[in-house]
Tab-separated table of C-alpha atoms in Angstrom:
chain	number	residue	atom	x	y	z
A	1	MET	CA	6.826	19.996	-13.476
A	2	SER	CA	9.976	18.366	-14.845
A	3	THR	CA	8.569	14.926	-15.488
A	4	GLY	CA	9.248	15.226	-19.175
A	5	ALA	CA	12.947	15.414	-18.402
A	6	ILE	CA	13.091	12.381	-16.120
A	7	ARG	CA	15.133	9.601	-17.638
A	8	GLN	CA	15.086	6.165	-16.123
A	9	SER	CA	18.822	5.767	-16.433
A	10	ALA	CA	19.560	9.110	-14.775
A	11	VAL	CA	21.247	9.119	-11.403
A	12	TYR	CA	20.334	11.890	-8.995
A	13	GLU	CA	21.800	13.043	-5.734
A	14	VAL	CA	20.348	15.296	-3.075
A	15	SER	CA	21.439	18.868	-3.579
A	16	GLN	CA	21.660	19.711	0.082
A	17	SER	CA	21.986	17.891	3.354
A	18	LEU	CA	18.640	16.601	4.509
A	19	GLY	CA	19.377	18.176	7.865
A	20	ASP	CA	19.488	21.581	6.193
A	21	LEU	CA	16.023	21.317	4.720
A	22	PRO	CA	13.738	24.107	5.923
A	23	GLU	CA	11.287	23.013	8.558
A	24	SER	CA	8.519	24.633	6.590
A	25	LEU	CA	9.076	22.239	3.679
A	26	ARG	CA	5.979	20.148	3.108
A	27	MET	CA	5.758	17.333	0.590
A	28	ARG	CA	3.668	14.266	-0.050
A	29	SER	CA	4.850	11.060	1.551
A	30	LEU	CA	5.743	9.646	-1.846
A	31	GLU	CA	8.099	12.557	-2.488
A	32	TRP	CA	9.724	12.176	0.918
A	33	GLY	CA	10.108	8.471	0.206
A	34	VAL	CA	11.845	9.154	-3.081
A	35	LEU	CA	14.018	11.869	-1.548
A	36	PHE	CA	15.228	9.538	1.191
A	37	SER	CA	15.897	6.833	-1.390
A	38	VAL	CA	18.112	8.996	-3.543
A	39	THR	CA	21.663	7.873	-2.952
A	40	GLY	CA	23.573	9.383	-5.824
A	41	ARG	CA	24.347	5.812	-6.835
A	42	HIS	CA	21.049	4.376	-8.041
A	43	THR	CA	19.140	5.167	-11.175
A	44	VAL	CA	15.626	6.510	-11.355
A	45	ALA	CA	14.513	3.068	-12.546
A	46	GLN	CA	16.124	1.342	-9.578
A	47	ILE	CA	14.596	3.707	-7.049
A	48	GLY	CA	11.201	3.314	-8.646
A	49	GLU	CA	11.604	-0.449	-8.497
A	50	LEU	CA	12.795	-0.292	-4.912
A	51	LEU	CA	9.739	1.684	-3.847
A	52	GLY	CA	7.367	-0.288	-6.066
A	53	LEU	CA	6.200	2.839	-7.866
A	54	PRO	CA	4.368	3.024	-11.168
A	55	LYS	CA	6.371	4.906	-13.762
A	56	ASP	CA	4.105	7.947	-13.817
A	57	ALA	CA	4.086	8.350	-10.040
A	58	ARG	CA	7.835	7.851	-9.881
A	59	ASP	CA	8.555	10.402	-12.589
A	60	ALA	CA	6.119	12.885	-11.096
A	61	ALA	CA	7.800	12.597	-7.706
A	62	PHE	CA	11.249	13.092	-9.195
A	63	GLY	CA	9.894	16.008	-11.192
A	64	ARG	CA	8.530	17.735	-8.128
A	65	LEU	CA	11.767	17.201	-6.211
A	66	LEU	CA	13.714	18.667	-9.113
A	67	ASP	CA	11.342	21.588	-9.347
A	68	ARG	CA	11.985	22.300	-5.704
A	69	GLY	CA	15.723	22.165	-6.260
A	70	LEU	CA	16.146	19.251	-3.877
A	71	LEU	CA	17.869	17.000	-6.411
A	72	ARG	CA	20.506	17.408	-9.030
A	73	GLU	CA	21.624	14.967	-11.674
A	74	ARG	CA	24.983	13.274	-11.363
A	75	GLU	CA	27.292	13.264	-14.298
A	76	LEU	CA	28.278	9.728	-15.207
A	77	THR	CA	31.344	8.198	-16.704
A	78	TYR	CA	31.001	6.039	-19.764
A	79	SER	CA	31.062	2.811	-17.784
A	80	GLU	CA	28.679	4.162	-15.185
A	81	TYR	CA	26.255	5.111	-17.905
A	82	LEU	CA	26.363	1.627	-19.375
A	83	ARG	CA	25.519	0.141	-16.023
A	84	ALA	CA	22.836	2.719	-15.400
A	85	ALA	CA	21.265	2.160	-18.797
A	86	ALA	CA	21.026	-1.550	-18.100
A	87	THR	CA	18.610	-0.832	-15.262
A	88	SER	CA	16.059	0.987	-17.326
A	89	ASP	CA	13.820	0.884	-20.336
A	90	ASP	CA	15.891	3.514	-21.966
A	91	SER	CA	14.027	4.681	-25.023
A	92	GLU	CA	16.927	6.749	-26.292
A	93	PRO	CA	17.328	6.022	-29.995
A	94	LYS	CA	20.281	3.735	-30.701
A	95	ASN	CA	21.472	1.874	-33.719
A	96	LEU	CA	21.798	-1.891	-33.425
A	97	GLN	CA	25.474	-1.831	-32.557
A	98	GLU	CA	24.945	0.759	-29.828
A	99	PHE	CA	21.971	-1.125	-28.532
A	100	LEU	CA	23.866	-4.396	-28.307
A	101	ARG	CA	26.782	-2.726	-26.614
A	102	SER	CA	24.801	-0.675	-24.140
A	103	GLY	CA	23.802	-3.574	-21.963
A	104	ALA	CA	20.170	-2.856	-22.685
A	105	ALA	CA	20.376	-5.584	-25.313
A	106	TRP	CA	20.344	-8.109	-22.557
A	107	ARG	CA	16.994	-6.982	-21.353
A	108	ARG	CA	14.059	-8.881	-22.657
A	109	GLU	CA	11.224	-6.876	-24.194
A	110	THR	CA	8.515	-7.823	-21.762
A	111	SER	CA	6.083	-6.059	-19.498
A	112	GLU	CA	8.603	-6.509	-16.697
A	113	SER	CA	10.352	-3.323	-17.484
A	114	THR	CA	13.347	-3.978	-15.316
A	115	ALA	CA	13.756	-7.654	-16.086
A	116	VAL	CA	17.415	-7.950	-16.812
A	117	VAL	CA	18.702	-11.136	-18.334
A	118	ALA	CA	22.133	-12.577	-18.020
A	119	PRO	CA	24.276	-13.572	-20.969
A	120	ALA	CA	23.943	-17.141	-22.066
A	121	SER	CA	27.288	-18.012	-20.560
A	122	ALA	CA	26.218	-16.878	-17.097
A	123	PRO	CA	24.946	-19.488	-14.652
A	124	ALA	CA	21.278	-19.307	-13.819
A	125	GLU	CA	21.948	-18.874	-10.119
A	126	ALA	CA	23.243	-15.379	-9.842
A	127	SER	CA	25.153	-14.756	-6.676
A	128	ALA	CA	25.977	-11.238	-5.606
A	129	SER	CA	29.411	-11.471	-7.177
A	130	LYS	CA	27.965	-12.831	-10.355
A	131	THR	CA	25.524	-9.990	-10.413
A	132	VAL	CA	28.453	-7.623	-10.341
A	133	GLU	CA	29.868	-9.331	-13.368
A	134	GLN	CA	26.576	-9.102	-15.136
A	135	ASN	CA	26.440	-5.389	-14.645
A	136	SER	CA	29.132	-4.946	-17.207
A	137	LEU	CA	27.965	-7.947	-19.086
A	138	SER	CA	27.779	-6.877	-22.659
A	139	LEU	CA	31.306	-5.562	-22.942
A	140	GLU	CA	32.797	-8.577	-21.231
A	141	SER	CA	30.718	-10.955	-23.254
A	142	GLU	CA	32.151	-9.672	-26.484
A	143	ASP	CA	35.476	-11.191	-25.478
A	144	ASP	CA	33.888	-14.584	-25.445
A	145	PRO	CA	34.945	-16.374	-28.640
A	146	ASP	CA	31.435	-17.778	-28.929
A	147	PHE	CA	29.818	-14.388	-28.520
A	148	ASP	CA	27.596	-13.409	-31.413
A	149	PRO	CA	25.701	-10.194	-30.774
A	150	THR	CA	23.261	-10.874	-33.549
A	151	VAL	CA	22.009	-14.093	-32.001
A	152	THR	CA	19.023	-13.897	-29.705
A	153	ARG	CA	19.518	-16.228	-26.774
A	154	ALA	CA	17.139	-17.847	-24.399
A	155	VAL	CA	18.618	-16.846	-21.087
A	156	PRO	CA	17.423	-16.884	-17.500
A	157	THR	CA	15.657	-13.847	-16.118
A	158	MET	CA	17.033	-12.245	-12.975
A	159	SER	CA	14.786	-12.258	-9.975
A	160	ARG	CA	13.619	-9.033	-8.384
A	161	GLU	CA	16.077	-9.551	-5.549
A	162	GLU	CA	18.880	-9.826	-8.048
A	163	ILE	CA	17.738	-6.676	-9.755
A	164	MET	CA	17.727	-4.844	-6.451
A	165	ALA	CA	21.225	-6.199	-5.834
A	166	PHE	CA	22.390	-4.467	-8.970
A	167	ARG	CA	25.769	-3.042	-8.206
A	168	PRO	CA	25.318	0.641	-7.546
A	169	LEU	CA	27.485	3.235	-9.113
A	170	SER	CA	30.539	4.179	-7.152
A	171	SER	CA	29.940	6.714	-4.417
A	172	PRO	CA	30.308	10.355	-5.287
A	173	SER	CA	32.001	12.762	-2.949
A	174	PRO	CA	29.791	14.019	-0.141
A	175	ARG	CA	28.281	16.699	-2.310
A	176	GLY	CA	28.615	14.621	-5.405
A	177	ARG	CA	30.702	16.928	-7.541
A	178	LYS	CA	33.874	14.871	-7.522
A	179	GLU	CA	34.107	12.739	-10.608
A	180	ALA	CA	33.417	9.088	-9.961
A	181	LYS	CA	36.305	6.676	-10.123
A	182	PRO	CA	36.720	4.565	-13.224
A	183	ASP	CA	34.839	1.336	-13.255
A	184	THR	CA	37.931	-0.769	-12.798
A	185	GLU	CA	38.521	0.858	-9.439
A	186	ALA	CA	35.003	0.388	-8.293
A	187	PRO	CA	35.670	-2.626	-6.079
A	188	SER	CA	38.117	-0.628	-4.008
A	189	THR	CA	35.354	1.867	-3.211
A	190	ALA	CA	33.262	-0.814	-1.647
A	191	GLY	CA	33.649	0.618	1.806
A	192	PRO	CA	31.178	0.150	4.586
A	193	ASP	CA	28.843	2.729	3.147
A	194	THR	CA	28.879	1.565	-0.430
A	195	PRO	CA	26.361	-1.273	-0.593
A	196	ALA	CA	22.835	-0.009	-0.619
A	197	PRO	CA	20.789	-1.588	2.149
A	198	GLN	CA	18.512	-4.337	0.923
A	199	VAL	CA	15.023	-3.149	1.699
A	200	LYS	CA	12.452	-5.892	1.668
A	201	THR	CA	9.111	-4.799	0.370
A	202	LEU	CA	6.018	-6.296	1.908
A	203	SER	CA	2.986	-6.748	-0.314
A	204	LEU	CA	-0.153	-6.359	1.768
A	205	ARG	CA	-2.203	-8.085	-0.908
A	206	ALA	CA	0.067	-11.105	-0.762
A	207	LEU	CA	-0.121	-11.080	3.010
A	208	MET	CA	-3.907	-10.792	2.977
A	209	SER	CA	-4.174	-13.609	0.435
A	210	TYR	CA	-2.069	-15.748	2.728
A	211	ILE	CA	-4.409	-15.061	5.643
A	212	MET	CA	-7.494	-15.595	3.469
A	213	ASP	CA	-6.181	-18.902	2.181
A	214	ARG	CA	-5.885	-20.188	5.724
A	215	ALA	CA	-9.407	-19.144	6.709
A	216	PRO	CA	-12.407	-21.417	6.178
A	217	ASP	CA	-14.312	-18.781	4.227
A	218	LEU	CA	-14.158	-15.231	2.938
A	219	SER	CA	-15.819	-13.595	5.960
A	220	SER	CA	-13.512	-15.381	8.380
A	221	GLY	CA	-10.504	-14.328	6.365
A	222	GLN	CA	-11.591	-10.709	6.284
A	223	LEU	CA	-12.244	-10.750	10.006
A	224	ASP	CA	-8.827	-12.282	10.632
A	225	ILE	CA	-7.208	-9.540	8.590
A	226	TYR	CA	-9.132	-6.943	10.547
A	227	ARG	CA	-8.017	-8.533	13.831
A	228	VAL	CA	-4.413	-8.314	12.724
A	229	PHE	CA	-4.703	-4.637	11.818
A	230	ILE	CA	-6.538	-3.691	15.011
A	231	ARG	CA	-3.230	-4.154	16.817
A	232	VAL	CA	-1.231	-2.053	14.384
A	233	ASP	CA	-0.727	1.578	15.330
A	234	THR	CA	-2.904	3.645	13.009
A	235	ASP	CA	-0.423	6.520	13.113
A	236	LEU	CA	2.153	4.178	11.657
A	237	LEU	CA	-0.268	3.141	8.938
A	238	LYS	CA	-1.158	6.735	8.155
A	239	ARG	CA	2.508	7.667	8.061
A	240	ASN	CA	2.823	5.143	5.263
A	241	GLY	CA	-0.183	6.552	3.441
A	242	ILE	CA	-2.545	3.757	4.451
A	243	THR	CA	-5.877	5.140	5.639
A	244	THR	CA	-8.087	2.562	3.965
A	245	LEU	CA	-7.341	-0.980	2.919
A	246	ARG	CA	-9.451	-3.077	0.602
A	247	PHE	CA	-8.971	-6.774	0.832
A	248	LYS	CA	-7.901	-7.215	-2.779
A	249	GLU	CA	-5.908	-4.049	-2.938
A	250	ASP	CA	-2.153	-4.075	-2.953
A	251	ARG	CA	-0.077	-1.762	-0.864
A	252	ARG	CA	3.671	-2.042	-0.735
A	253	VAL	CA	5.228	-1.490	2.664
A	254	GLN	CA	8.893	-0.729	2.987
A	255	ASP	CA	8.866	0.966	6.359
A	256	PRO	CA	10.646	-1.536	8.640
A	257	GLU	CA	8.732	-0.216	11.641
A	258	LEU	CA	5.384	-0.874	10.013
A	259	GLN	CA	6.527	-4.256	8.740
A	260	SER	CA	7.595	-5.128	12.242
A	261	ALA	CA	4.287	-3.975	13.747
A	262	ILE	CA	2.269	-6.019	11.260
A	263	SER	CA	4.520	-9.012	11.789
A	264	ALA	CA	4.138	-8.816	15.571
A	265	SER	CA	0.379	-8.545	15.306
A	266	LEU	CA	0.172	-11.394	12.815
A	267	LYS	CA	2.111	-13.534	15.244
A	268	SER	CA	0.169	-12.583	18.357
A	269	THR	CA	-3.255	-12.593	16.704
A	270	LEU	CA	-3.099	-15.589	14.390
A	271	GLY	CA	0.154	-17.266	15.412
A	272	LEU	CA	1.554	-16.815	11.914
A	273	ALA	CA	4.806	-15.503	10.522
A	274	PHE	CA	5.222	-13.556	7.305
A	275	PRO	CA	5.340	-16.033	4.453
A	276	ASP	CA	8.098	-15.654	1.900
A	277	GLU	CA	5.551	-14.852	-0.767
A	278	ALA	CA	4.483	-11.735	1.151
A	279	TYR	CA	7.727	-10.101	0.093
A	280	VAL	CA	8.122	-8.839	-3.422
B	1	MET	CA	-16.112	-11.985	17.361
B	2	GLU	CA	-16.767	-14.934	15.123
B	3	ALA	CA	-17.205	-14.744	11.387
B	4	ASP	CA	-20.584	-16.476	11.673
B	5	GLN	CA	-21.769	-13.791	14.060
B	6	LEU	CA	-20.595	-11.032	11.783
B	7	ARG	CA	-22.186	-12.728	8.781
B	8	LEU	CA	-25.497	-13.016	10.624
B	9	PHE	CA	-25.340	-9.407	11.769
B	10	LYS	CA	-24.707	-8.292	8.205
B	11	GLN	CA	-27.473	-10.447	6.786
B	12	ILE	CA	-30.206	-9.407	9.171
B	13	THR	CA	-29.331	-5.771	8.592
B	14	LEU	CA	-29.668	-6.325	4.854
B	15	ASP	CA	-32.934	-8.169	5.457
B	16	TYR	CA	-34.329	-5.089	7.147
B	17	PHE	CA	-33.954	-3.132	3.929
B	18	SER	CA	-35.242	-6.040	1.831
B	19	LYS	CA	-38.425	-6.279	3.849
B	20	LEU	CA	-39.058	-2.554	3.590
B	21	ALA	CA	-38.987	-2.597	-0.182
B	22	PRO	CA	-38.937	-6.075	-1.680
B	23	ASP	CA	-38.451	-4.638	-5.162
B	24	ASP	CA	-35.311	-2.788	-4.146
B	25	GLU	CA	-32.877	-5.316	-2.814
B	26	PRO	CA	-29.950	-3.768	-0.952
B	27	ALA	CA	-26.508	-4.581	-2.254
B	28	LEU	CA	-23.519	-5.138	-0.068
B	29	GLY	CA	-20.463	-3.343	-1.371
B	30	GLU	CA	-16.885	-4.500	-1.045
B	31	PRO	CA	-15.888	-4.210	2.603
B	32	TYR	CA	-12.704	-2.457	3.596
B	33	LEU	CA	-10.682	-1.427	6.605
B	34	GLN	CA	-10.518	2.193	7.655
B	35	PHE	CA	-7.688	3.545	9.771
B	36	GLY	CA	-7.545	6.765	11.716
B	37	GLU	CA	-10.646	8.882	11.481
B	38	ALA	CA	-13.731	6.679	11.391
B	39	ARG	CA	-16.194	7.200	8.550
B	40	VAL	CA	-19.349	8.926	9.653
B	41	LEU	CA	-22.239	10.145	7.475
B	42	ASP	CA	-25.209	12.389	8.381
B	43	TYR	CA	-27.017	10.156	10.870
B	44	THR	CA	-25.608	7.347	12.918
B	45	SER	CA	-27.255	4.542	14.857
B	46	TRP	CA	-24.772	3.228	17.336
B	47	VAL	CA	-24.338	0.571	20.024
B	48	GLU	CA	-21.375	-0.205	22.206
B	49	ILE	CA	-20.239	-3.791	22.583
B	50	ARG	CA	-18.013	-5.405	25.130
B	51	GLY	CA	-16.612	-8.906	25.050
B	52	GLU	CA	-13.473	-10.381	23.576
B	53	TYR	CA	-12.778	-6.839	22.418
B	54	ASP	CA	-14.387	-3.536	23.324
B	55	GLY	CA	-15.857	-1.422	20.633
B	56	CYS	CA	-18.980	-0.433	18.804
B	57	LEU	CA	-21.246	-1.309	15.926
B	58	TYR	CA	-22.874	1.439	13.961
B	59	LEU	CA	-24.915	2.108	10.889
B	60	THR	CA	-24.229	5.521	9.442
B	61	SER	CA	-26.438	6.884	6.692
B	62	PRO	CA	-26.728	9.907	4.447
B	63	THR	CA	-29.812	12.106	4.667
B	64	PRO	CA	-31.290	10.852	1.342
B	65	MET	CA	-31.298	7.295	2.685
B	66	LEU	CA	-33.310	8.367	5.732
B	67	GLU	CA	-35.627	10.422	3.549
B	68	GLU	CA	-36.366	7.274	1.519
B	69	LEU	CA	-37.041	5.348	4.710
B	70	LEU	CA	-39.356	8.087	5.972
B	71	GLY	CA	-41.279	7.913	2.704
B	72	ILE	CA	-41.667	4.151	2.914
B	73	ASN	CA	-42.908	4.500	6.485
B	74	GLY	CA	-45.554	6.998	5.358
B	75	GLU	CA	-43.988	10.021	6.999
B	76	PRO	CA	-44.504	13.019	4.713
B	77	GLU	CA	-42.502	15.469	6.801
B	78	VAL	CA	-38.776	15.615	6.264
B	79	SER	CA	-37.116	17.618	8.992
B	80	GLU	CA	-34.297	17.287	11.464
B	81	ARG	CA	-36.777	15.933	13.960
B	82	THR	CA	-38.241	13.225	11.718
B	83	LEU	CA	-34.839	12.301	10.341
B	84	LEU	CA	-33.562	11.769	13.864
B	85	ASP	CA	-36.719	9.758	14.619
B	86	MET	CA	-35.897	7.534	11.655
B	87	CYS	CA	-32.358	7.239	12.919
B	88	ARG	CA	-33.746	6.092	16.290
B	89	GLU	CA	-35.807	3.476	14.519
B	90	LEU	CA	-32.653	2.224	12.812
B	91	SER	CA	-30.849	2.256	16.142
B	92	ASN	CA	-33.436	-0.048	17.641
B	93	VAL	CA	-33.124	-2.347	14.642
B	94	LEU	CA	-29.360	-2.295	14.943
B	95	ALA	CA	-29.433	-3.094	18.664
B	96	GLY	CA	-31.874	-5.924	18.079
B	97	ASN	CA	-29.725	-7.305	15.288
B	98	ALA	CA	-26.605	-7.038	17.410
B	99	SER	CA	-28.270	-8.886	20.270
B	100	GLN	CA	-29.418	-11.582	17.893
B	101	ALA	CA	-26.038	-11.975	16.257
B	102	PHE	CA	-23.661	-11.449	19.150
B	103	GLY	CA	-25.815	-12.144	22.172
B	104	GLY	CA	-24.431	-14.445	24.775
B	105	HIS	CA	-20.759	-13.609	24.626
B	106	TRP	CA	-21.085	-9.867	24.194
B	107	GLU	CA	-22.586	-7.110	26.291
B	108	ILE	CA	-24.510	-4.704	24.104
B	109	SER	CA	-25.404	-1.205	25.219
B	110	VAL	CA	-28.654	0.618	24.682
B	111	PRO	CA	-28.727	2.169	21.216
B	112	HIS	CA	-27.809	5.764	20.512
B	113	SER	CA	-29.009	7.940	17.651
B	114	LEU	CA	-26.672	10.672	16.599
B	115	SER	CA	-26.511	13.404	14.029
B	116	ARG	CA	-23.138	14.213	12.546
B	117	GLY	CA	-22.304	16.911	15.064
B	118	MET	CA	-23.089	14.617	17.974
B	119	VAL	CA	-20.815	11.880	16.628
B	120	ASN	CA	-17.899	14.260	16.508
B	121	GLY	CA	-17.798	14.245	20.290
B	122	LEU	CA	-17.415	10.479	20.476
B	123	GLU	CA	-14.164	8.638	20.706
B	124	LEU	CA	-14.493	6.100	17.925
B	125	PRO	CA	-12.150	3.148	17.383
B	126	GLU	CA	-9.231	3.960	15.135
B	127	SER	CA	-9.449	0.773	13.089
B	128	THR	CA	-12.836	-0.098	11.684
B	129	PHE	CA	-14.275	-2.746	9.393
B	130	VAL	CA	-16.605	-1.001	6.979
B	131	MET	CA	-19.355	-2.751	5.013
B	132	PRO	CA	-21.111	-0.463	2.540
B	133	ILE	CA	-24.817	-1.098	1.974
B	134	ARG	CA	-26.156	0.384	-1.225
B	135	TRP	CA	-29.900	0.889	-1.448
B	136	ARG	CA	-31.970	3.153	-3.676
B	137	ASP	CA	-29.025	5.201	-4.917
B	138	SER	CA	-27.753	5.907	-1.422
B	139	GLU	CA	-25.065	4.201	0.556
B	140	SER	CA	-25.056	3.535	4.267
B	141	LEU	CA	-22.097	2.079	6.054
B	142	LEU	CA	-22.387	-0.747	8.514
B	143	VAL	CA	-19.300	-0.493	10.670
B	144	VAL	CA	-17.623	-2.691	13.234
B	145	GLY	CA	-15.084	-0.840	15.353
B	146	LEU	CA	-13.051	-2.815	17.835
B	147	THR	CA	-10.193	-1.672	20.012
B	148	GLN	CA	-7.065	-3.518	20.978
B	149	PRO	CA	-7.583	-5.761	23.980
B	150	SER	CA	-4.746	-3.944	25.735
B	151	GLU	CA	-6.679	-0.680	25.478
B	152	ARG	CA	-9.564	-2.057	27.481
B	153	ARG	CA	-10.585	0.102	30.369
B	154	ALA	CA	-10.339	-1.444	33.813
């Protein structure tokens, strides 16, 4: 397996059209999920974050896809690499100057491995356009007369949504071998297919907690949860790898069809809508 | 199905084991939902229910659990026949418990006692609520299986 070679800042693309995959190809659902998430524009770290995968599972899945020859790594330009590195806990050795320049300096050393922080001059409310600016933050910040790379700043942490809105690398050619355009031209490549779709991830634990909190007691809450899931197609659940569900266990659901089925059942069974906190 | 009914059903099933061996209290494990293929062990005591939903209630046990129960009931012989007899005894208990807990609003069928091979021929609900009961190093599963109201037969 190639897990040892998986770098969080690496950007992969599929090596052949998904339509050309042999029908006999069989993989675990996690590997299919990763394969379908590979865009040639997002880093390993971003895809792992998008799918809510632990690092080991993510790297193992990428490793197996590489072993099967289904992925190949994209070559990055200097500016692309800087943006890619800012999405990951890149453990590549750097000296202080390199570290501060790489963009990784703006990440706080916390357990939130992808928590990216904005420079002190950036407003706390990061809009999509501001997020774009932040992606090349360290280089731009050095032009600020007040910028001092040796000073540690207390700066706001980006939300998960903002992380997922991280500006992807510019699109490669269909088979990915054409060199990406320089960073300065990136906005012009923002065609209809450039922005990655925002996939909302549903946390079943958060949803179950929400239902439990509204029930008079534990048994009632568990029964309510069961009632909701009775109406959800079990094939759909199984397709998403859910064959058992413990009431305190978390499962992340990205499949819009399954989200929709659970939402419909929640509404018809308990008269409730997904709460905001059910999304992570 | 009301939570109070389910709680009562669970409790009187646990009480059955408590009364058999007061020194070996049964422990209720963490319940969970099972989707797709229902969990079935070696012997299953089973009743159908019909009410707000259609479905079934069953207690499914491994052979060692029934062997323990045979021993407590003074039955020295352990064979397919006696194990199925013990399963029938559990089925009667289960049906009685179900009537006590859900009676009134639910129709409850006569109990069935099934070995693993016999269960395979049944069409079990695809979503089940599983409550593990641990007793004397074995684990039985008390299961509620309900089907969608829209699936109800005419």
